[in-house]
Amino acid sequence: MDVSNLEAAFERITVTDENDDQLVTTTTYHKSKTSLSTAVSISGLASSNSAANRMKLPLQKLATVNSSKIVSANITKVTLPSQAAQHCSSDENPSHRRTLTESAIYAQPSGPKQWHLGMFEIGKPLGKGKFGRVYLAKERSTGFVCALKVLHKSELQQGGVEKQVRREIEIQSHLAHPNVLRLFGYFHDAKRIFLILEFAAKGELYKHLRREQRFPEWKAAQYIAQMAAALKYLHKKHVMHRDIKPENILVGIHGEIKISDFGWSVHAPNNRRNTMCGTLDYLPPEMLSGGGKNFYSEKVDLWSLGVLMYEFLVGEAPFEDTQVITYRKITRGEYTVPKFVSAEAKDLIKRLLVLDPEKRITLEDIEKHPWIVKHCQKGERAYNRASGGEPHSSSERDS
Ligand code: AMP
């Protein structure tokens, strides 16, 4: 599906601008100087059907350390890239960065961009979360295709999640990586908040996994390599995600994965946090033991990556059971890997699902692991990251 097909698929629907004239401020933010502690998800709270059988820990369990210190956002420029830049495979490549900057300049009027609903043509609904809907949208002046998430202020208020939503926006708007869903900016009117998100054309990874039951090893390896690249980027920025699971991963137009849902993520300037959140199946032992009172680090994401890898290859999470048994299995690190999983894959899972966070394999070593190297050979890995294409050799598929 290319952008022109997307455009063809556009149908006008009923999102009206409730105050067209009212100025709507917005966009990307200056980096907050203060630390962010916990965050509740806009989408993590979503009543997604696909996630219905996943247990969520009650929100009350969230600590709100330093929440009063959160500085409200300073509004600056927005960098909504042009369509040409939508296909950029990596912001980290300087030439791509140049392209992005050039297109942003081209697409941007001088001075801060102030968005309002009238600037977007609204297309088909893409999905529904607890606090609102997500629509395909097109920015009229540039034709840029994006996803517009519409959140109702009253519902956020009722849910007591306004501050957390602000934190989610704050974190996500600072991130730019091919495997992290971009948040280009936001605006609001009297009743709603609109998030301008990168459009993930192939939808939720969770649905792909349920459809395919489990992924062949070559595909799982490429996804895990992309996850490791994204996590490396996030951890370098002192952001731990803390809610890695298939429901929080979207798939881009080229089949590349995009981590989304930064509701549980935190900026971790001290590298250590002690709040309790997440989905039980994916929670690391250090977040469970001591009722969440223990300190933990960004290594929590490595454990969850191990759970994710297992679920990709087996079709279910390694500790899936009743809540009590799951809890016990996680704290003891008890799981079995079916025989159809290759020895190399088993080895990487074993190195990720290590009870002692400090002994887990590092993100750098994941990239060098034989299972990853085997399925993501040089050149091919880059190709697949950019295009989501399949391996050249069919012998590589060993599902
Ligand atoms: P959320 O409220 O974020 O859980 O979004 C609800 C649903 O909308 C998701 O489950 C996706 O199917 C869809 N969706 C959300 N964001 C996007 C996006 N950026 N691109 C494509 N689909 C999306």
Short mmCIF file of C-alpha atoms and ligand atoms in Angstrom, two decimals:
data_model
loop_
_atom_site.label_atom_id
_atom_site.label_comp_id
_atom_site.label_asym_id
_atom_site.label_seq_id
_atom_site.Cartn_x
_atom_site.Cartn_y
_atom_site.Cartn_z
CA MET A 1 0.00 0.00 0.00
CA ASP A 2 1.52 3.34 -0.90
CA VAL A 3 0.53 6.82 0.07
CA SER A 4 -1.53 7.41 -3.07
CA ASN A 5 -3.56 4.29 -2.31
CA LEU A 6 -4.02 5.56 1.19
CA GLU A 7 -5.25 8.82 -0.13
CA ALA A 8 -7.64 6.99 -2.39
CA ALA A 9 -8.96 5.17 0.65
CA PHE A 10 -9.84 8.40 2.33
CA GLU A 11 -13.44 8.94 3.18
CA ARG A 12 -14.77 11.99 4.91
CA ILE A 13 -16.24 11.25 8.26
CA THR A 14 -17.63 13.03 11.21
CA VAL A 15 -14.99 14.66 13.26
CA THR A 16 -16.08 18.24 13.43
CA ASP A 17 -14.03 21.14 14.59
CA GLU A 18 -15.88 22.40 17.62
CA ASN A 19 -14.12 25.71 17.69
CA ASP A 20 -12.54 26.33 14.38
CA ASP A 21 -11.71 29.86 15.31
CA GLN A 22 -10.41 29.07 18.68
CA LEU A 23 -6.69 29.03 18.59
CA VAL A 24 -5.29 25.78 19.24
CA THR A 25 -1.83 25.66 20.55
CA THR A 26 0.50 22.97 20.21
CA THR A 27 3.18 20.82 19.00
CA THR A 28 6.46 19.53 20.11
CA TYR A 29 8.06 20.43 23.40
CA HIS A 30 11.28 21.60 24.87
CA LYS A 31 12.80 18.89 26.92
CA SER A 32 11.67 19.06 30.49
CA LYS A 33 14.53 19.59 32.88
CA THR A 34 12.81 17.75 35.66
CA SER A 35 12.50 14.06 36.04
CA LEU A 36 9.46 12.15 35.02
CA SER A 37 8.33 9.44 37.27
CA THR A 38 5.38 7.30 36.38
CA ALA A 39 2.98 7.57 33.54
CA VAL A 40 -0.33 6.01 32.81
CA SER A 41 -1.13 5.21 29.29
CA ILE A 42 -3.65 6.74 27.01
CA SER A 43 -3.66 3.58 25.02
CA GLY A 44 -2.52 1.35 27.83
CA LEU A 45 -5.83 2.07 29.41
CA ALA A 46 -7.55 1.28 26.19
CA SER A 47 -10.18 -1.37 26.22
CA SER A 48 -8.66 -3.03 23.21
CA ASN A 49 -10.37 -6.30 22.46
CA SER A 50 -7.14 -7.92 21.49
CA ALA A 51 -5.77 -7.19 24.89
CA ALA A 52 -8.88 -8.14 26.78
CA ASN A 53 -7.43 -11.28 28.27
CA ARG A 54 -4.32 -9.55 29.50
CA MET A 55 -4.38 -8.66 33.16
CA LYS A 56 -3.67 -5.07 34.00
CA LEU A 57 -2.48 -4.08 37.42
CA PRO A 58 -4.78 -1.57 39.05
CA LEU A 59 -3.90 2.05 38.50
CA GLN A 60 -4.01 2.69 42.22
CA LYS A 61 -0.78 0.79 42.50
CA LEU A 62 1.04 3.49 40.65
CA ALA A 63 3.17 5.73 42.74
CA THR A 64 3.19 9.35 41.75
CA VAL A 65 6.64 10.38 42.82
CA ASN A 66 7.54 13.89 41.75
CA SER A 67 4.39 14.30 39.71
CA SER A 68 4.07 17.85 40.95
CA LYS A 69 7.46 18.62 39.50
CA ILE A 70 6.40 17.99 35.97
CA VAL A 71 6.91 21.17 34.10
CA SER A 72 4.29 22.05 31.61
CA ALA A 73 5.45 21.98 28.10
CA ASN A 74 7.07 24.87 26.35
CA ILE A 75 5.73 25.09 22.90
CA THR A 76 8.16 25.25 20.06
CA LYS A 77 8.28 24.34 16.43
CA VAL A 78 6.82 21.24 14.97
CA THR A 79 8.65 19.01 12.61
CA LEU A 80 6.03 17.36 10.53
CA PRO A 81 8.00 15.85 7.71
CA SER A 82 6.80 15.94 4.16
CA GLN A 83 5.58 12.83 2.43
CA ALA A 84 9.01 12.35 0.93
CA ALA A 85 10.43 11.93 4.38
CA GLN A 86 7.82 9.40 5.40
CA HIS A 87 9.84 6.66 3.81
CA CYS A 88 13.06 7.54 5.59
CA SER A 89 14.39 4.39 7.11
CA SER A 90 16.52 5.95 9.80
CA ASP A 91 16.77 9.30 11.47
CA GLU A 92 20.15 8.30 12.75
CA ASN A 93 21.65 8.25 9.32
CA PRO A 94 22.96 11.79 8.72
CA SER A 95 21.81 11.85 5.11
CA HIS A 96 18.32 10.87 6.15
CA ARG A 97 18.43 13.44 8.86
CA ARG A 98 19.26 16.05 6.27
CA THR A 99 16.34 14.93 4.17
CA LEU A 100 14.03 15.20 7.13
CA THR A 101 15.28 18.65 8.01
CA GLU A 102 15.01 19.86 4.46
CA SER A 103 11.51 18.53 4.09
CA ALA A 104 10.52 19.94 7.44
CA ILE A 105 11.75 23.34 6.36
CA TYR A 106 9.93 22.97 3.09
CA ALA A 107 6.73 21.90 4.77
CA GLN A 108 6.87 24.40 7.58
CA PRO A 109 5.87 27.99 7.63
CA SER A 110 8.29 30.14 9.53
CA GLY A 111 7.72 30.36 13.25
CA PRO A 112 5.88 27.92 15.46
CA LYS A 113 3.24 25.84 13.77
CA GLN A 114 -0.12 26.12 15.42
CA TRP A 115 -2.31 23.22 14.55
CA HIS A 116 -6.05 23.02 14.48
CA LEU A 117 -8.49 20.44 13.25
CA GLY A 118 -9.33 22.35 10.09
CA MET A 119 -5.80 21.70 8.86
CA PHE A 120 -6.55 17.99 8.59
CA GLU A 121 -8.73 15.96 6.32
CA ILE A 122 -10.05 13.13 8.42
CA GLY A 123 -10.19 9.62 7.00
CA LYS A 124 -11.33 6.23 8.21
CA PRO A 125 -11.24 5.22 11.88
CA LEU A 126 -8.16 3.12 12.64
CA GLY A 127 -9.11 1.97 16.10
CA LYS A 128 -10.61 2.78 19.42
CA GLY A 129 -9.09 3.17 22.84
CA LYS A 130 -10.73 3.79 26.20
CA PHE A 131 -10.50 7.56 25.91
CA GLY A 132 -11.08 8.10 22.25
CA ARG A 133 -10.55 7.06 18.70
CA VAL A 134 -7.73 7.09 16.21
CA TYR A 135 -8.34 8.23 12.63
CA LEU A 136 -6.35 8.21 9.46
CA ALA A 137 -5.75 11.86 8.59
CA LYS A 138 -4.05 14.03 6.03
CA GLU A 139 -2.49 17.40 6.67
CA ARG A 140 -4.04 19.55 3.97
CA SER A 141 -1.13 21.83 3.09
CA THR A 142 1.48 19.09 2.63
CA GLY A 143 -0.68 16.02 2.01
CA PHE A 144 1.19 14.34 4.86
CA VAL A 145 -0.62 11.22 6.00
CA CYS A 146 -0.74 10.58 9.73
CA ALA A 147 -2.90 9.09 12.46
CA LEU A 148 -4.91 11.50 14.55
CA LYS A 149 -5.72 10.31 18.04
CA VAL A 150 -8.70 12.09 19.55
CA LEU A 151 -8.95 12.10 23.34
CA HIS A 152 -11.89 13.53 25.21
CA LYS A 153 -10.83 15.85 28.01
CA SER A 154 -13.84 14.99 30.15
CA GLU A 155 -12.99 11.30 29.95
CA LEU A 156 -9.36 11.94 30.80
CA GLN A 157 -10.53 14.00 33.74
CA GLN A 158 -12.95 11.34 34.90
CA GLY A 159 -10.24 8.74 34.62
CA GLY A 160 -7.86 10.97 36.56
CA VAL A 161 -5.19 10.57 33.91
CA GLU A 162 -4.61 14.11 32.61
CA LYS A 163 -1.15 14.45 34.13
CA GLN A 164 -0.16 11.06 32.92
CA VAL A 165 -1.31 11.84 29.40
CA ARG A 166 0.82 14.95 29.50
CA ARG A 167 3.81 12.86 30.52
CA GLU A 168 3.17 10.39 27.73
CA ILE A 169 3.09 13.25 25.24
CA GLU A 170 6.19 14.79 26.75
CA ILE A 171 8.18 11.59 26.44
CA GLN A 172 7.00 10.51 23.01
CA SER A 173 7.41 13.91 21.39
CA HIS A 174 11.16 13.77 22.08
CA LEU A 175 11.68 10.49 20.33
CA ALA A 176 12.68 9.98 16.71
CA HIS A 177 13.69 6.47 15.68
CA PRO A 178 12.46 4.27 12.81
CA ASN A 179 11.22 1.66 15.29
CA VAL A 180 9.51 4.08 17.66
CA LEU A 181 6.13 5.56 16.73
CA ARG A 182 6.58 9.28 16.17
CA LEU A 183 4.44 11.86 17.86
CA PHE A 184 4.70 14.91 15.62
CA GLY A 185 2.69 17.27 17.76
CA TYR A 186 -0.65 17.86 19.38
CA PHE A 187 -3.39 20.43 19.66
CA HIS A 188 -6.64 20.76 21.52
CA ASP A 189 -10.01 22.41 21.40
CA ALA A 190 -12.54 22.97 24.16
CA LYS A 191 -13.38 19.31 24.54
CA ARG A 192 -10.66 17.24 22.97
CA ILE A 193 -6.95 16.69 22.65
CA PHE A 194 -5.61 15.62 19.25
CA LEU A 195 -2.33 13.77 18.92
CA ILE A 196 -0.64 13.86 15.52
CA LEU A 197 0.95 10.43 15.27
CA GLU A 198 2.94 8.60 12.67
CA PHE A 199 0.60 6.32 10.73
CA ALA A 200 1.43 2.63 11.17
CA ALA A 201 -0.15 1.23 8.00
CA LYS A 202 -0.05 -2.44 8.96
CA GLY A 203 -1.74 -2.03 12.33
CA GLU A 204 -1.20 -3.93 15.51
CA LEU A 205 1.52 -6.56 15.79
CA TYR A 206 -0.67 -8.41 18.25
CA LYS A 207 -3.19 -9.09 15.48
CA HIS A 208 -0.47 -10.34 13.14
CA LEU A 209 0.74 -12.70 15.85
CA ARG A 210 -2.74 -14.02 16.60
CA ARG A 211 -3.39 -14.51 12.90
CA GLU A 212 -0.11 -16.36 12.33
CA GLN A 213 -0.25 -18.03 15.79
CA ARG A 214 3.52 -17.78 16.01
CA PHE A 215 6.18 -16.19 13.87
CA PRO A 216 8.81 -18.08 11.90
CA GLU A 217 12.27 -17.66 13.42
CA TRP A 218 13.56 -15.35 10.67
CA LYS A 219 10.70 -12.96 11.24
CA ALA A 220 10.90 -13.11 15.05
CA ALA A 221 14.64 -12.45 14.83
CA GLN A 222 14.15 -9.40 12.66
CA TYR A 223 11.49 -8.06 15.00
CA ILE A 224 13.72 -8.67 18.04
CA ALA A 225 16.64 -6.94 16.29
CA GLN A 226 14.40 -3.94 15.60
CA MET A 227 13.17 -3.96 19.20
CA ALA A 228 16.77 -4.06 20.44
CA ALA A 229 17.64 -1.09 18.20
CA ALA A 230 14.65 0.85 19.51
CA LEU A 231 15.43 0.02 23.13
CA LYS A 232 19.06 0.99 22.65
CA TYR A 233 17.87 4.35 21.41
CA LEU A 234 15.37 4.77 24.28
CA HIS A 235 17.80 3.73 26.99
CA LYS A 236 20.42 6.10 25.62
CA LYS A 237 17.82 8.81 26.14
CA HIS A 238 17.19 7.50 29.65
CA VAL A 239 13.72 6.33 28.78
CA MET A 240 12.67 2.88 29.88
CA HIS A 241 9.49 1.64 28.27
CA ARG A 242 8.34 -0.82 30.96
CA ASP A 243 5.38 -2.11 29.01
CA ILE A 244 6.86 -4.04 26.12
CA LYS A 245 4.29 -6.51 24.74
CA PRO A 246 2.76 -7.24 21.32
CA GLU A 247 -0.26 -5.00 22.01
CA ASN A 248 2.03 -1.99 22.26
CA ILE A 249 3.79 -2.55 18.97
CA LEU A 250 2.47 -1.31 15.64
CA VAL A 251 3.64 -2.28 12.17
CA GLY A 252 4.71 0.27 9.58
CA ILE A 253 4.02 0.27 5.88
CA HIS A 254 7.19 -1.69 5.12
CA GLY A 255 6.54 -4.29 7.83
CA GLU A 256 8.90 -2.59 10.26
CA ILE A 257 7.84 -2.47 13.87
CA LYS A 258 7.10 0.68 15.83
CA ILE A 259 7.03 0.71 19.60
CA SER A 260 4.08 2.75 20.73
CA ASP A 261 2.26 3.41 23.97
CA PHE A 262 4.62 5.31 26.20
CA GLY A 263 2.04 5.40 28.95
CA TRP A 264 4.14 3.38 31.32
CA SER A 265 7.48 4.68 30.22
CA VAL A 266 9.56 6.92 32.36
CA HIS A 267 12.46 9.21 31.91
CA ALA A 268 15.00 7.80 34.26
CA PRO A 269 17.67 10.36 34.95
CA ASN A 270 18.74 8.45 38.04
CA ASN A 271 18.48 5.23 36.12
CA ARG A 272 16.41 3.80 38.93
CA ARG A 273 12.73 3.81 39.70
CA ASN A 274 10.56 1.98 42.11
CA THR A 275 7.01 2.15 40.89
CA MET A 276 4.87 -0.77 39.93
CA CYS A 277 3.06 -0.99 36.64
CA GLY A 278 2.65 -3.08 33.53
CA THR A 279 1.03 -6.31 32.50
CA LEU A 280 1.73 -9.26 34.78
CA ASP A 281 2.83 -11.68 32.03
CA TYR A 282 5.59 -9.34 30.97
CA LEU A 283 6.62 -8.03 34.36
CA PRO A 284 10.19 -8.76 35.41
CA PRO A 285 10.89 -10.38 38.78
CA GLU A 286 12.49 -7.24 40.22
CA MET A 287 9.20 -5.38 39.74
CA LEU A 288 7.23 -8.15 41.42
CA SER A 289 9.31 -9.05 44.39
CA GLY A 290 8.77 -6.89 47.44
CA GLY A 291 5.45 -5.66 46.04
CA GLY A 292 7.19 -3.29 43.67
CA LYS A 293 9.18 -1.61 46.42
CA ASN A 294 12.45 -2.74 44.93
CA PHE A 295 14.42 -0.42 42.75
CA TYR A 296 14.82 -1.36 39.17
CA SER A 297 16.52 -0.09 36.08
CA GLU A 298 16.10 -0.10 32.30
CA LYS A 299 17.05 -3.80 32.46
CA VAL A 300 13.31 -4.41 33.00
CA ASP A 301 12.89 -3.93 29.24
CA LEU A 302 15.38 -6.74 28.56
CA TRP A 303 13.33 -9.20 30.57
CA SER A 304 10.18 -8.12 28.71
CA LEU A 305 12.07 -8.50 25.44
CA GLY A 306 12.75 -12.11 26.44
CA VAL A 307 9.05 -12.65 27.14
CA LEU A 308 8.21 -11.02 23.80
CA MET A 309 10.70 -13.19 21.93
CA TYR A 310 9.25 -16.29 23.57
CA GLU A 311 5.69 -15.23 22.65
CA PHE A 312 6.74 -14.52 19.04
CA LEU A 313 8.19 -18.02 18.69
CA VAL A 314 5.76 -20.05 20.79
CA GLY A 315 2.51 -18.11 20.43
CA GLU A 316 1.99 -17.58 24.15
CA ALA A 317 3.91 -15.91 26.94
CA PRO A 318 6.30 -18.12 28.97
CA PHE A 319 4.70 -17.52 32.36
CA GLU A 320 1.07 -17.42 31.24
CA ASP A 321 -1.17 -19.01 33.88
CA THR A 322 -3.44 -17.94 36.70
CA GLN A 323 -2.27 -14.75 38.35
CA VAL A 324 -0.86 -16.48 41.42
CA ILE A 325 1.02 -19.10 39.42
CA THR A 326 2.31 -16.54 36.90
CA TYR A 327 3.62 -14.50 39.79
CA ARG A 328 5.37 -17.50 41.28
CA LYS A 329 6.81 -18.65 37.95
CA ILE A 330 8.22 -15.19 37.23
CA THR A 331 9.86 -14.78 40.61
CA ARG A 332 11.47 -18.22 40.20
CA GLY A 333 12.22 -17.80 36.50
CA GLU A 334 10.39 -21.04 35.72
CA TYR A 335 9.48 -21.67 32.09
CA THR A 336 9.97 -24.32 29.44
CA VAL A 337 10.73 -23.81 25.78
CA PRO A 338 9.04 -26.19 23.29
CA LYS A 339 11.25 -28.45 21.19
CA PHE A 340 10.41 -26.74 17.90
CA VAL A 341 12.34 -23.64 19.00
CA SER A 342 15.93 -23.69 17.73
CA ALA A 343 18.88 -24.01 20.11
CA GLU A 344 20.15 -20.53 19.19
CA ALA A 345 16.79 -18.94 19.91
CA LYS A 346 16.53 -20.84 23.18
CA ASP A 347 19.95 -19.53 24.13
CA LEU A 348 18.97 -15.91 23.58
CA ILE A 349 15.73 -16.35 25.55
CA LYS A 350 17.77 -17.86 28.38
CA ARG A 351 20.14 -14.88 28.36
CA LEU A 352 17.23 -12.43 28.50
CA LEU A 353 15.09 -14.18 31.11
CA VAL A 354 17.70 -13.95 33.85
CA LEU A 355 16.45 -13.22 37.36
CA ASP A 356 19.39 -10.96 38.21
CA PRO A 357 18.87 -7.84 36.07
CA GLU A 358 22.57 -7.09 35.94
CA LYS A 359 23.31 -10.49 34.42
CA ARG A 360 20.92 -10.12 31.50
CA ILE A 361 22.45 -9.91 28.05
CA THR A 362 23.08 -6.32 26.96
CA LEU A 363 21.40 -4.73 23.94
CA GLU A 364 24.78 -4.54 22.21
CA ASP A 365 25.33 -8.26 22.71
CA ILE A 366 21.83 -9.08 21.43
CA GLU A 367 22.84 -7.59 18.08
CA LYS A 368 25.87 -9.89 18.00
CA HIS A 369 24.02 -13.00 19.17
CA PRO A 370 24.27 -15.93 16.67
CA TRP A 371 20.47 -16.17 16.32
CA ILE A 372 20.19 -12.51 15.37
CA VAL A 373 23.26 -12.62 13.12
CA LYS A 374 21.94 -15.73 11.37
CA HIS A 375 18.61 -14.17 10.49
CA CYS A 376 19.62 -10.56 10.09
CA GLN A 377 22.78 -10.73 8.05
CA LYS A 378 24.63 -7.56 7.21
CA GLY A 379 22.91 -5.58 4.52
CA GLU A 380 19.88 -7.77 4.76
CA ARG A 381 19.21 -6.45 8.24
CA ALA A 382 19.35 -2.91 6.97
CA TYR A 383 17.15 -3.86 4.04
CA ASN A 384 14.61 -5.51 6.25
CA ARG A 385 14.57 -2.70 8.76
CA ALA A 386 13.84 -0.28 6.03
CA SER A 387 11.48 -2.36 3.98
CA GLY A 388 10.22 -5.17 6.16
CA GLY A 389 11.06 -7.43 3.25
CA GLU A 390 11.53 -11.15 3.56
CA PRO A 391 14.88 -12.90 3.58
CA HIS A 392 16.38 -13.62 0.17
CA SER A 393 16.89 -17.27 0.88
CA SER A 394 13.89 -19.45 1.62
CA SER A 395 16.19 -21.91 3.41
CA GLU A 396 16.43 -19.35 6.14
CA ARG A 397 12.86 -19.89 7.12
CA ASP A 398 12.75 -22.51 9.78
CA SER A 399 9.36 -22.18 11.32
P1 AMP B 1 -4.89 3.24 21.16
O1 AMP B 1 -5.92 4.10 21.81
O2 AMP B 1 -3.56 3.91 21.01
O3 AMP B 1 -4.80 1.87 21.78
O4 AMP B 1 -5.39 3.03 19.67
C1 AMP B 1 -6.51 2.25 19.39
C2 AMP B 1 -6.26 1.47 18.12
O5 AMP B 1 -6.06 2.39 17.02
C3 AMP B 1 -4.99 0.63 18.14
O6 AMP B 1 -5.25 -0.59 18.70
C4 AMP B 1 -4.63 0.56 16.67
O7 AMP B 1 -5.36 -0.46 16.03
C5 AMP B 1 -5.09 1.89 16.13
N1 AMP B 1 -3.99 2.84 16.09
C6 AMP B 1 -3.56 3.62 17.09
N2 AMP B 1 -2.53 4.39 16.71
C7 AMP B 1 -2.29 4.10 15.41
C8 AMP B 1 -1.34 4.55 14.44
N3 AMP B 1 -0.43 5.46 14.76
N4 AMP B 1 -1.38 4.03 13.20
C9 AMP B 1 -2.30 3.08 12.90
N5 AMP B 1 -3.22 2.61 13.77
C10 AMP B 1 -3.22 3.09 15.01
#
